[in-house]
Coordinates of C-alpha atoms and ligand atoms in Angstrom, one line a residue:
X238 CA 68.1 -35.2 29.4
X239 CA 71.1 -33.8 27.5
X240 CA 70.5 -30.7 25.3
X241 CA 71.4 -32.8 22.2
X242 CA 68.8 -35.4 23.1
X243 CA 66.3 -32.7 23.6
X244 CA 67.0 -31.4 20.0
X245 CA 66.3 -34.8 18.4
X246 CA 63.6 -34.9 15.8
X247 CA 60.3 -35.2 17.7
X248 CA 58.6 -37.7 15.3
X249 CA 61.6 -40.1 15.3
X250 CA 61.2 -41.2 18.9
X251 CA 57.6 -40.3 19.2
X252 CA 58.4 -38.3 22.3
X253 CA 56.9 -34.9 21.8
X254 CA 58.5 -32.1 23.8
X255 CA 57.9 -28.3 23.8
X256 CA 59.8 -26.2 21.2
X257 CA 61.1 -23.1 23.0
X258 CA 63.8 -20.7 21.7
X259 CA 64.8 -23.1 18.9
X260 CA 65.2 -26.1 21.2
X261 CA 63.1 -29.1 22.1
X262 CA 62.7 -29.1 25.9
X263 CA 60.9 -31.5 28.3
X264 CA 58.5 -30.4 31.0
X265 CA 60.3 -29.7 34.2
X266 CA 57.4 -31.3 36.1
X267 CA 58.0 -34.6 34.1
X268 CA 54.2 -34.6 33.4
X269 CA 53.3 -36.3 30.1
X270 CA 50.2 -37.6 28.4
X271 CA 49.5 -40.1 25.6
X272 CA 48.7 -39.3 22.0
X273 CA 46.4 -42.1 20.8
X274 CA 45.9 -43.3 17.2
X275 CA 42.3 -42.8 16.1
X276 CA 42.9 -45.7 13.6
X277 CA 43.6 -48.5 16.0
X278 CA 43.7 -47.0 19.6
X279 CA 47.5 -47.6 19.9
X280 CA 49.8 -45.1 21.7
X281 CA 51.7 -43.1 19.0
X282 CA 53.5 -40.6 21.1
X283 CA 54.2 -39.5 24.7
X284 CA 53.7 -35.8 24.9
X285 CA 55.1 -33.5 27.6
X286 CA 52.5 -31.4 29.3
X287 CA 53.5 -27.7 29.8
X288 CA 53.1 -26.1 33.2
X289 CA 53.3 -22.4 34.0
X290 CA 57.1 -22.7 33.9
X291 CA 57.3 -23.8 30.2
X292 CA 54.7 -21.3 29.1
X293 CA 56.6 -18.5 30.9
X294 CA 59.8 -19.6 29.1
X295 CA 58.1 -19.7 25.7
X296 CA 56.5 -16.3 26.1
X297 CA 59.9 -14.9 27.3
X298 CA 61.6 -16.4 24.3
X299 CA 59.0 -14.9 21.9
X300 CA 59.4 -11.5 23.5
X301 CA 63.2 -11.7 23.3
X302 CA 63.1 -12.6 19.6
X303 CA 60.6 -9.8 18.9
X304 CA 63.0 -7.3 20.5
X305 CA 66.0 -9.0 19.0
X306 CA 66.9 -10.5 15.7
X307 CA 63.4 -11.0 14.3
X308 CA 62.3 -7.5 15.1
X309 CA 65.3 -6.1 13.4
X310 CA 64.7 -7.7 10.0
X311 CA 63.4 -5.7 7.1
X312 CA 60.2 -6.8 5.5
X313 CA 61.9 -8.2 2.4
X314 CA 64.4 -10.1 4.6
X315 CA 61.6 -11.5 6.7
X316 CA 59.4 -12.5 3.8
X317 CA 62.3 -14.1 2.0
X318 CA 62.8 -16.3 5.0
X319 CA 59.1 -17.3 5.0
X320 CA 59.3 -18.3 1.3
X321 CA 62.4 -20.4 2.2
X322 CA 60.4 -21.9 5.1
X323 CA 57.6 -22.9 2.7
X324 CA 60.2 -24.6 0.4
X325 CA 61.6 -26.4 3.4
X326 CA 58.1 -27.7 4.3
X327 CA 57.7 -28.9 0.8
X328 CA 61.1 -30.7 0.9
X329 CA 59.8 -32.8 3.7
X330 CA 56.3 -33.1 2.2
X331 CA 56.0 -36.9 2.6
X332 CA 57.1 -36.7 6.2
X333 CA 54.5 -34.1 7.0
X334 CA 51.8 -36.2 5.2
X335 CA 52.9 -39.4 7.1
X336 CA 53.0 -37.6 10.4
X337 CA 49.6 -35.8 10.0
X338 CA 47.9 -39.0 8.9
X339 CA 49.4 -40.9 11.8
X340 CA 47.9 -38.3 14.2
X341 CA 44.5 -37.7 12.6
X342 CA 43.8 -41.0 10.7
X343 CA 42.8 -39.0 7.7
X344 CA 43.3 -40.5 4.2
X345 CA 46.7 -39.8 2.5
X346 CA 44.9 -38.4 -0.5
X347 CA 43.1 -35.7 1.5
X348 CA 46.2 -34.8 3.5
X349 CA 48.5 -34.6 0.5
X350 CA 46.0 -32.5 -1.5
X351 CA 44.7 -30.2 1.3
X352 CA 46.5 -30.1 4.6
X353 CA 50.2 -30.1 3.7
X354 CA 50.1 -28.0 0.5
X355 CA 48.2 -25.4 2.5
X356 CA 50.7 -25.6 5.3
X357 CA 53.3 -24.3 2.9
X358 CA 51.0 -21.9 1.0
X359 CA 50.0 -20.2 4.3
X360 CA 53.5 -18.8 4.6
X361 CA 54.0 -17.9 0.9
X362 CA 50.7 -16.1 0.4
X363 CA 51.0 -13.9 3.5
X364 CA 54.7 -13.1 2.8
X365 CA 53.6 -11.8 -0.6
X366 CA 50.7 -9.9 0.9
X367 CA 52.8 -8.0 3.5
X368 CA 55.4 -7.2 0.9
X369 CA 52.9 -5.6 -1.5
X370 CA 50.6 -3.8 0.9
X371 CA 50.4 -0.1 0.2
X372 CA 50.2 2.4 3.0
X373 CA 48.0 5.5 3.2
X374 CA 49.3 9.1 3.2
X375 CA 47.6 12.5 3.3
X376 CA 48.9 16.0 3.0
X377 CA 47.4 19.2 4.5
X378 CA 48.3 22.5 5.9
X379 CA 48.6 23.4 9.6
X380 CA 46.8 26.6 10.7
X381 CA 50.1 28.6 10.4
X382 CA 50.5 27.4 6.8
X383 CA 53.2 24.8 7.5
X384 CA 53.1 21.6 5.5
X385 CA 51.7 18.5 7.1
X386 CA 52.2 14.9 6.0
X387 CA 50.3 12.2 7.7
X388 CA 51.1 8.6 6.9
X389 CA 50.2 5.2 8.4
X390 CA 52.7 2.7 9.6
X391 CA 52.0 -1.0 10.4
X392 CA 53.9 -2.5 13.3
X393 CA 53.6 -6.0 14.7
X394 CA 51.1 -6.6 17.5
X395 CA 53.8 -8.4 19.5
X396 CA 53.7 -11.9 21.0
X397 CA 50.7 -13.8 19.6
X398 CA 49.2 -16.8 21.4
X399 CA 47.9 -19.3 18.8
X400 CA 45.4 -21.9 20.1
X401 CA 44.6 -24.6 17.6
X402 CA 42.1 -27.5 17.0
X403 CA 42.7 -31.0 15.8
X404 CA 40.8 -31.3 12.6
X405 CA 43.4 -29.8 10.1
X406 CA 46.3 -29.4 12.5
X407 CA 49.2 -28.0 10.3
X408 CA 46.9 -26.2 8.0
X409 CA 44.9 -24.3 10.6
X410 CA 47.9 -23.6 12.7
X411 CA 49.9 -22.1 9.8
X412 CA 46.8 -20.2 8.6
X413 CA 47.5 -18.1 11.8
X414 CA 51.2 -18.4 12.2
X415 CA 51.8 -17.5 8.5
X416 CA 50.3 -14.0 8.7
X417 CA 51.5 -13.5 12.3
X418 CA 55.1 -14.0 11.3
X419 CA 54.8 -12.2 7.9
X420 CA 53.6 -9.2 9.9
X421 CA 56.7 -9.4 12.2
X422 CA 55.1 -10.9 15.3
X423 CA 56.5 -13.9 17.2
X424 CA 54.2 -16.7 18.3
X425 CA 53.6 -19.3 21.1
X426 CA 51.5 -22.1 19.6
X427 CA 49.4 -24.5 21.6
X428 CA 48.4 -27.4 19.3
X429 CA 45.4 -29.5 20.2
X430 CA 46.3 -32.2 22.8
X431 CA 44.9 -34.7 20.2
X432 CA 47.3 -33.7 17.4
X433 CA 50.6 -32.3 18.5
X434 CA 52.9 -34.0 15.9
X435 CA 53.1 -31.7 12.9
X436 CA 53.3 -28.6 15.0
X437 CA 56.3 -30.1 16.8
X438 CA 57.8 -31.2 13.5
X439 CA 57.5 -27.6 12.2
X440 CA 59.9 -26.5 14.9
X441 CA 62.7 -28.5 13.3
X442 CA 61.9 -27.1 9.9
X443 CA 61.9 -23.5 11.4
X444 CA 65.5 -24.2 12.4
X445 CA 66.4 -25.6 9.1
X446 CA 65.0 -22.6 7.3
X447 CA 67.0 -20.2 9.5
X448 CA 64.1 -18.6 11.3
X449 CA 65.7 -17.1 14.5
X450 CA 65.1 -19.0 17.8
X451 CA 62.2 -17.7 19.8
X452 CA 60.1 -16.7 16.7
X453 CA 58.1 -19.9 16.7
X454 CA 57.5 -21.6 20.1
X455 CA 55.3 -24.6 20.9
X456 CA 53.9 -25.6 24.3
X457 CA 51.9 -28.8 24.6
X458 CA 49.0 -29.6 26.9
X459 CA 45.3 -29.3 27.4
X460 CA 43.0 -26.3 27.6
X461 CA 41.5 -25.6 31.0
X462 CA 44.0 -25.4 33.9
X463 CA 46.8 -26.5 31.6
X464 CA 48.9 -24.9 28.8
X465 CA 45.8 -23.3 27.2
X466 CA 44.8 -21.4 30.3
X467 CA 48.4 -20.5 31.2
X468 CA 49.0 -19.1 27.8
X469 CA 45.8 -17.2 27.3
X470 CA 46.1 -15.7 30.8
X471 CA 49.8 -14.8 30.4
X472 CA 50.2 -11.0 30.9
X473 CA 53.0 -10.7 28.3
X474 CA 50.9 -12.1 25.5
X475 CA 49.7 -9.2 23.3
X476 CA 47.0 -11.0 21.2
X477 CA 45.2 -14.3 21.1
X478 CA 44.1 -16.1 17.9
X479 CA 42.0 -19.1 18.4
X480 CA 40.2 -21.8 16.3
X481 CA 37.9 -24.2 18.0
X482 CA 34.5 -24.6 19.7
X483 CA 32.3 -21.6 20.4
X484 CA 32.2 -22.4 24.1
X485 CA 36.0 -22.5 24.3
X486 CA 36.0 -19.1 22.6
X487 CA 33.9 -17.8 25.4
X488 CA 36.4 -19.1 28.0
X489 CA 39.3 -17.6 26.1
X490 CA 37.5 -14.3 25.8
X491 CA 37.2 -14.1 29.6
X492 CA 41.0 -14.8 29.9
X493 CA 41.7 -12.1 27.2
X494 CA 39.6 -9.5 29.0
X495 CA 42.4 -9.2 31.6
X496 CA 44.8 -6.8 30.1
X497 CA 42.4 -6.1 27.2
X498 CA 44.1 -8.4 24.7
X499 CA 42.8 -8.5 21.1
X500 CA 41.2 -11.7 20.0
X501 CA 40.5 -13.3 16.6
X502 CA 38.1 -16.3 16.8
X503 CA 37.2 -18.9 14.2
X504 CA 34.5 -21.0 15.8
X505 CA 31.9 -23.6 15.2
X506 CA 29.1 -23.9 12.6
X507 CA 25.9 -25.6 11.6
X508 CA 26.2 -24.8 8.0
X509 CA 23.3 -25.0 5.5
X510 CA 23.3 -25.9 1.8
X511 CA 20.3 -24.8 -0.3
X512 CA 19.6 -26.9 -3.4
X513 CA 17.3 -25.5 -6.0
X514 CA 15.6 -27.7 -8.5
X515 CA 17.4 -26.0 -11.4
X516 CA 20.8 -26.9 -10.1
X517 CA 23.4 -29.0 -11.9
X518 CA 22.6 -32.1 -9.8
X519 CA 25.7 -34.1 -10.6
X520 CA 27.9 -31.2 -9.4
X521 CA 25.7 -30.6 -6.4
X522 CA 25.9 -34.3 -5.3
X523 CA 29.7 -34.6 -5.9
X524 CA 30.3 -31.5 -3.8
X525 CA 27.8 -32.2 -1.1
X526 CA 29.2 -35.6 -0.5
X527 CA 32.5 -33.9 0.1
X528 CA 31.1 -31.0 2.2
X529 CA 29.4 -33.4 4.5
X530 CA 31.8 -36.3 4.7
X531 CA 35.3 -35.2 3.9
X532 CA 37.7 -35.5 6.9
X533 CA 34.9 -37.7 8.4
X534 CA 32.7 -34.6 8.7
X535 CA 35.3 -32.8 10.9
X536 CA 35.5 -29.6 8.9
X537 CA 34.0 -26.4 10.4
X538 CA 33.0 -25.3 6.9
X539 CA 31.2 -28.5 6.2
X540 CA 27.5 -29.0 5.6
X541 CA 25.2 -30.5 8.3
X542 CA 21.9 -29.1 7.1
X543 CA 20.7 -29.5 3.5
X544 CA 17.5 -28.0 2.2
X545 CA 16.2 -29.2 -1.2
X546 CA 13.4 -27.7 -3.3
X547 CA 10.5 -30.1 -2.9
X548 CA 10.3 -31.3 -6.5
X549 CA 14.0 -32.5 -6.3
X550 CA 13.9 -33.8 -2.8
X551 CA 13.3 -37.5 -3.3
X552 CA 15.9 -37.7 -6.1
X553 CA 18.5 -35.7 -4.1
X554 CA 18.1 -37.9 -1.0
X555 CA 18.5 -41.1 -3.1
X556 CA 21.5 -39.7 -5.0
X557 CA 23.3 -38.5 -1.8
X558 CA 22.5 -41.9 -0.1
X559 CA 24.1 -43.7 -3.0
X560 CA 27.2 -41.5 -2.9
X561 CA 27.6 -41.8 0.8
X562 CA 27.3 -45.6 0.6
X563 CA 30.2 -45.6 -2.0
X564 CA 32.6 -43.9 0.4
X565 CA 35.4 -46.3 1.3
X566 CA 36.1 -46.4 5.1
X567 CA 39.6 -47.4 6.1
X568 CA 43.1 -46.5 7.4
X569 CA 45.1 -43.6 5.7
X570 CA 47.4 -45.7 3.4
X571 CA 44.8 -48.1 2.0
X572 CA 44.3 -47.3 -1.6
X573 CA 40.9 -45.7 -2.5
X574 CA 40.0 -44.8 1.1
X575 CA 37.9 -41.7 1.3
X576 CA 36.7 -41.8 4.9
X577 CA 38.9 -42.1 8.0
X578 CA 38.0 -42.4 11.6
X579 CA 36.8 -39.6 14.0
X580 CA 39.7 -38.1 16.0
X581 CA 39.1 -39.9 19.3
X582 CA 36.8 -42.3 21.2
X583 CA 35.6 -39.3 23.2
X584 CA 34.6 -37.5 20.0
X585 CA 33.0 -40.7 18.7
X586 CA 30.9 -41.0 21.9
X587 CA 29.7 -37.4 21.2
X588 CA 28.9 -38.1 17.5
X589 CA 27.1 -41.4 18.4
X590 CA 25.1 -39.7 21.1
X591 CA 23.7 -37.5 18.2
X592 CA 23.1 -40.6 16.1
X593 CA 20.9 -41.9 19.0
X594 CA 19.3 -38.5 19.6
X595 CA 18.3 -38.1 16.0
X596 CA 16.3 -41.3 16.2
X597 CA 14.7 -40.3 19.5
X598 CA 13.8 -36.9 17.9
X599 CA 11.9 -38.8 15.1
X600 CA 14.5 -38.9 12.3
X601 CA 14.3 -41.4 9.5
X602 CA 17.8 -42.9 9.0
X603 CA 18.4 -42.9 5.3
X604 CA 21.8 -44.5 5.6
X605 CA 24.3 -45.2 8.4
X606 CA 23.6 -44.4 12.0
X607 CA 26.1 -46.7 13.7
X608 CA 29.6 -48.1 13.8
X609 CA 31.1 -50.0 10.8
X610 CA 32.4 -53.5 11.2
X611 CA 36.2 -53.0 11.0
X612 CA 38.7 -55.9 10.8
X613 CA 41.5 -56.8 13.4
X614 CA 43.1 -54.0 15.3
X615 CA 41.0 -51.4 13.5
X616 CA 38.2 -52.4 15.8
X617 CA 39.9 -50.3 18.4
X618 CA 39.7 -47.1 16.2
X619 CA 37.1 -44.4 16.3
X620 CA 35.1 -45.3 13.3
X621 CA 31.5 -44.3 12.5
X622 CA 29.3 -44.8 9.5
X623 CA 28.5 -41.8 7.2
X624 CA 24.9 -41.0 8.2
X625 CA 22.0 -39.2 6.5
X626 CA 18.7 -38.3 8.2
X627 CA 15.4 -36.9 7.0
X628 CA 12.2 -36.1 8.9
X629 CA 13.5 -34.0 11.8
X630 CA 11.6 -30.9 12.9
X631 CA 13.5 -27.6 12.5
X632 CA 13.9 -27.2 16.2
X633 CA 15.3 -30.7 16.8
X634 CA 18.6 -30.5 18.7
X635 CA 20.2 -32.6 16.0
X636 CA 19.2 -29.9 13.5
X637 CA 20.5 -27.1 15.6
X638 CA 23.7 -28.2 17.4
X639 CA 27.1 -28.8 15.7
X640 CA 27.8 -32.6 15.6
X641 CA 31.2 -32.3 13.8
X642 CA 30.8 -35.8 12.4
X643 CA 30.0 -37.4 9.0
X644 CA 26.3 -36.7 9.0
X645 CA 23.6 -34.4 7.7
X646 CA 19.9 -33.9 7.8
X647 CA 18.0 -33.2 4.5
X648 CA 14.6 -31.4 4.5
X649 CA 12.4 -30.1 1.6
X650 CA 11.5 -26.4 1.1
X651 CA 8.9 -24.8 -1.2
X652 CA 9.9 -21.2 -1.8
X653 CA 13.1 -19.2 -1.9
X654 CA 12.0 -17.1 1.1
X655 CA 11.4 -20.2 3.1
X656 CA 14.8 -21.6 2.2
X657 CA 16.6 -18.4 3.3
X658 CA 14.6 -18.2 6.5
X659 CA 15.4 -21.8 7.6
X660 CA 19.0 -21.5 6.5
X661 CA 19.4 -18.4 8.8
X662 CA 17.5 -20.0 11.7
X663 CA 20.6 -20.9 13.7
X664 CA 22.9 -19.2 16.2
X665 CA 25.8 -19.9 13.9
X666 CA 26.9 -18.2 10.7
X667 CA 30.1 -19.7 9.3
X668 CA 29.3 -20.9 5.8
X669 CA 26.5 -21.6 3.4
X670 CA 26.2 -23.1 0.0
X671 CA 23.7 -22.5 -2.8
X672 CA 23.1 -24.8 -5.8
X673 CA 21.3 -23.1 -8.7
X674 CA 21.8 -22.3 -12.4
X675 CA 19.8 -19.0 -12.0
X676 CA 22.5 -16.4 -11.5
X677 CA 20.0 -13.7 -10.4
X678 CA 18.7 -16.0 -7.7
X679 CA 22.3 -16.9 -6.6
X680 CA 23.1 -13.2 -6.0
X681 CA 19.7 -12.5 -4.4
X682 CA 20.0 -15.5 -2.0
X683 CA 23.7 -15.0 -1.2
X684 CA 23.0 -11.4 -0.2
X685 CA 20.5 -12.5 2.4
X686 CA 22.3 -15.4 4.0
X687 CA 23.8 -14.8 7.4
X688 CA 27.2 -16.5 7.0
X689 CA 30.8 -15.3 6.7
X690 CA 31.2 -17.2 3.5
X691 CA 28.7 -18.3 0.8
X692 CA 29.7 -20.6 -1.9
X693 CA 27.6 -20.7 -5.1
X694 CA 27.8 -24.0 -7.0
X695 CA 31.0 -24.9 -5.2
X696 CA 32.4 -25.7 -1.7
X697 CA 35.7 -25.0 0.0
X698 CA 37.0 -23.2 -3.1
X699 CA 39.6 -21.0 -1.3
X700 CA 41.4 -17.9 -2.4
X701 CA 43.5 -16.9 0.6
X702 CA 43.2 -13.2 -0.2
X703 CA 39.5 -13.2 0.7
X704 CA 38.0 -12.4 4.1
X705 CA 37.5 -15.6 6.1
X706 CA 35.5 -15.8 9.3
X707 CA 32.1 -16.3 10.9
X708 CA 29.0 -14.2 11.7
X709 CA 27.0 -14.7 14.9
X710 CA 28.4 -17.5 17.2
X711 CA 30.8 -18.6 14.5
X712 CA 33.6 -16.1 15.1
X713 CA 35.0 -12.7 15.9
X714 CA 36.9 -10.9 13.2
X715 CA 38.2 -11.8 9.8
X716 CA 41.4 -13.3 8.7
X717 CA 42.7 -13.9 5.1
X718 CA 44.4 -11.5 2.8
X719 CA 44.8 -8.0 4.0
X720 CA 42.2 -8.7 6.7
X721 CA 44.8 -10.8 8.6
X722 CA 46.9 -7.6 8.7
X723 CA 44.1 -5.9 10.7
X724 CA 44.6 -8.4 13.5
X725 CA 48.3 -9.1 13.3
X726 CA 49.4 -5.5 13.2
X727 CA 48.8 -2.2 14.9
X728 CA 48.2 0.6 12.4
X729 CA 49.9 3.8 13.6
X730 CA 49.6 7.4 12.4
X731 CA 52.7 9.5 12.0
X732 CA 52.0 13.2 11.6
X733 CA 54.9 15.4 10.4
X734 CA 54.8 19.2 10.4
X735 CA 57.5 20.7 8.2
Ligands
NAD134 P1 38.2 -27.0 21.2 O1 37.6 -25.7 21.4 O2 37.8 -28.1 22.1 O3 39.8 -27.0 21.3 C1 40.6 -26.1 20.5 C2 41.8 -25.7 21.2 O4 41.5 -25.0 22.4 C3 42.6 -26.9 21.8 O5 44.0 -26.7 21.6 C4 42.3 -27.0 23.2 O6 43.2 -27.6 24.0 C5 42.2 -25.5 23.5 N1 41.4 -25.1 24.7 C6 40.3 -25.7 25.2 N2 39.8 -25.1 26.3 C7 40.7 -24.0 26.5 C8 40.7 -23.0 27.4 N3 39.8 -22.9 28.4 N4 41.7 -22.1 27.3 C9 42.6 -22.1 26.3 N5 42.6 -23.1 25.4 C10 41.7 -24.1 25.5 O7 37.9 -27.4 19.7 P2 38.3 -28.7 18.9 O8 37.5 -29.8 19.4 O9 39.8 -28.9 18.9 O10 37.9 -28.4 17.4 C11 36.6 -28.6 16.9 C12 35.8 -27.3 16.9 O11 36.6 -26.3 16.2 C13 34.5 -27.3 16.2 O12 33.6 -26.6 16.9 C14 34.8 -26.7 14.9 O13 33.7 -26.1 14.2 C15 35.8 -25.6 15.3 N6 36.6 -25.2 14.1 C16 36.3 -23.9 13.6 C17 37.1 -23.5 12.5 C18 36.8 -22.2 11.8 O14 37.6 -21.8 11.0 N7 35.8 -21.5 12.2 C19 38.1 -24.3 12.0 C20 38.3 -25.6 12.6 C21 37.5 -26.0 13.7
6OD135 O1 40.8 -22.6 4.5 C1 41.0 -22.0 5.5 O2 41.8 -21.1 5.5 C2 40.4 -22.4 6.8 N1 40.7 -21.7 7.8 C3 39.6 -23.5 6.8 C4 39.0 -24.0 8.0 C5 38.5 -25.2 8.1 C6 37.8 -25.7 9.2 O3 37.7 -26.8 9.6

């Protein structure tokens, strides 16, 4: 392939290559895999699979950029470039929406309100944060009376491997690449094998924005014994940031142990919502239908366990059932669609296995539980019905394991103490939601919940300056605001005697 052909826009011919040192490059092995539409099962792209050779090239390019032009920029120069990059993403907003929806099957309305705006904001917000962060300084005297000034200096961590999931591809990738670049690092990104398109497209936009070659590199492939392993085991990678399943996090942590590389992990959840009888019920229903079903339930922050104060329980179940049954299932562009397909047939098999398990475990199916009847070619997509259960015991697997589909279990509780206890009775600790008009109760309950984020009378209300991450099996470390700087920089102490 000629170098010019290799530089062609990757979404135009639906051949997805790696993006290394500012160029699209094929795999030298010639190995490829198919990117399948979750909407109708058609092949939407042929993706080059990276071997060790491409990962080596990408890491070397990232190292060279770090030691070269990128590393020499001042903070104002670097952050100005990142603002320009955000503008360039927005200039191609429709193309990003189109591409992300093609890959994920999610509704246009969700993608254009959440995924792509955040793809741009993730660069702007962190550019502003690093520009405005103060440093610490102390003065003292040495034993001989000389003056001493100590100050702290932040330097980039180096080459950061960024391993991403498929549920919000551009948004969750830039959530890590934004602060990494703002802090002066360079990155090698491995997008999910399910959704490589917008990560590839961003390479082109990096070039348009004038980001130096080698700052942003992309290698495509799978996890184990593929690009994921080669990248996380690479000795010249300084830090690894990962979003995905808890079990994958364990594997990556083993890889990171060699060479003692720092890790930042955003992992799975089995998030509870506590609904007290004094809540604003309309608000609680409107938000719970989103927190359970948006993105077809494939949001790590989403709600899979709902506990409702007993007096409100029958009404809440009925209202959430009605709201779930009003969701419109369909392909991304169809007007009014609120529920797309799951990401793949493999993931649908997993979600359907929980739909069966719930029944075996004694659940009452309030609504859903199967596959919707879809017309024509859509029959080949990965559709499932939004599903609500009641009647499961607290130790049922369906109540304890992350399903990552459009489903939830609703159970009653009698006291505040009981609600807190059952909410915390999980190995996970990512998010929790509390619905109450009693502000004292809101503070009291929030303080006792074991989750990285607690939303009171809201859900997924994000201020990117806040700490974001999970407790227990839901993560290691915090990103967001200045907390991202803790991971993406080394804080050095300079001590001057004068
Ligand atoms: P996954 O763990 O299967 O895959 C994530 C990424 O890791 C993919 O790019 C995959 O190829 C790669 N990978 C897999 N095995 C690897 C290995 N051994 N070494 C290196 N890389 C490897 O997760 P997924 O199915 O893509 O995403 C869904 C999961 O992500 C859910 O559990 C969800 O809760 C979680 N998630 C968490 C957050 C958060 O912020 N906490 C956000 C989104 C998704
Ligand atoms: O809002 C964010 O910054 C974020 N990381 C969201 C994660 C969503 C998980 O599916």
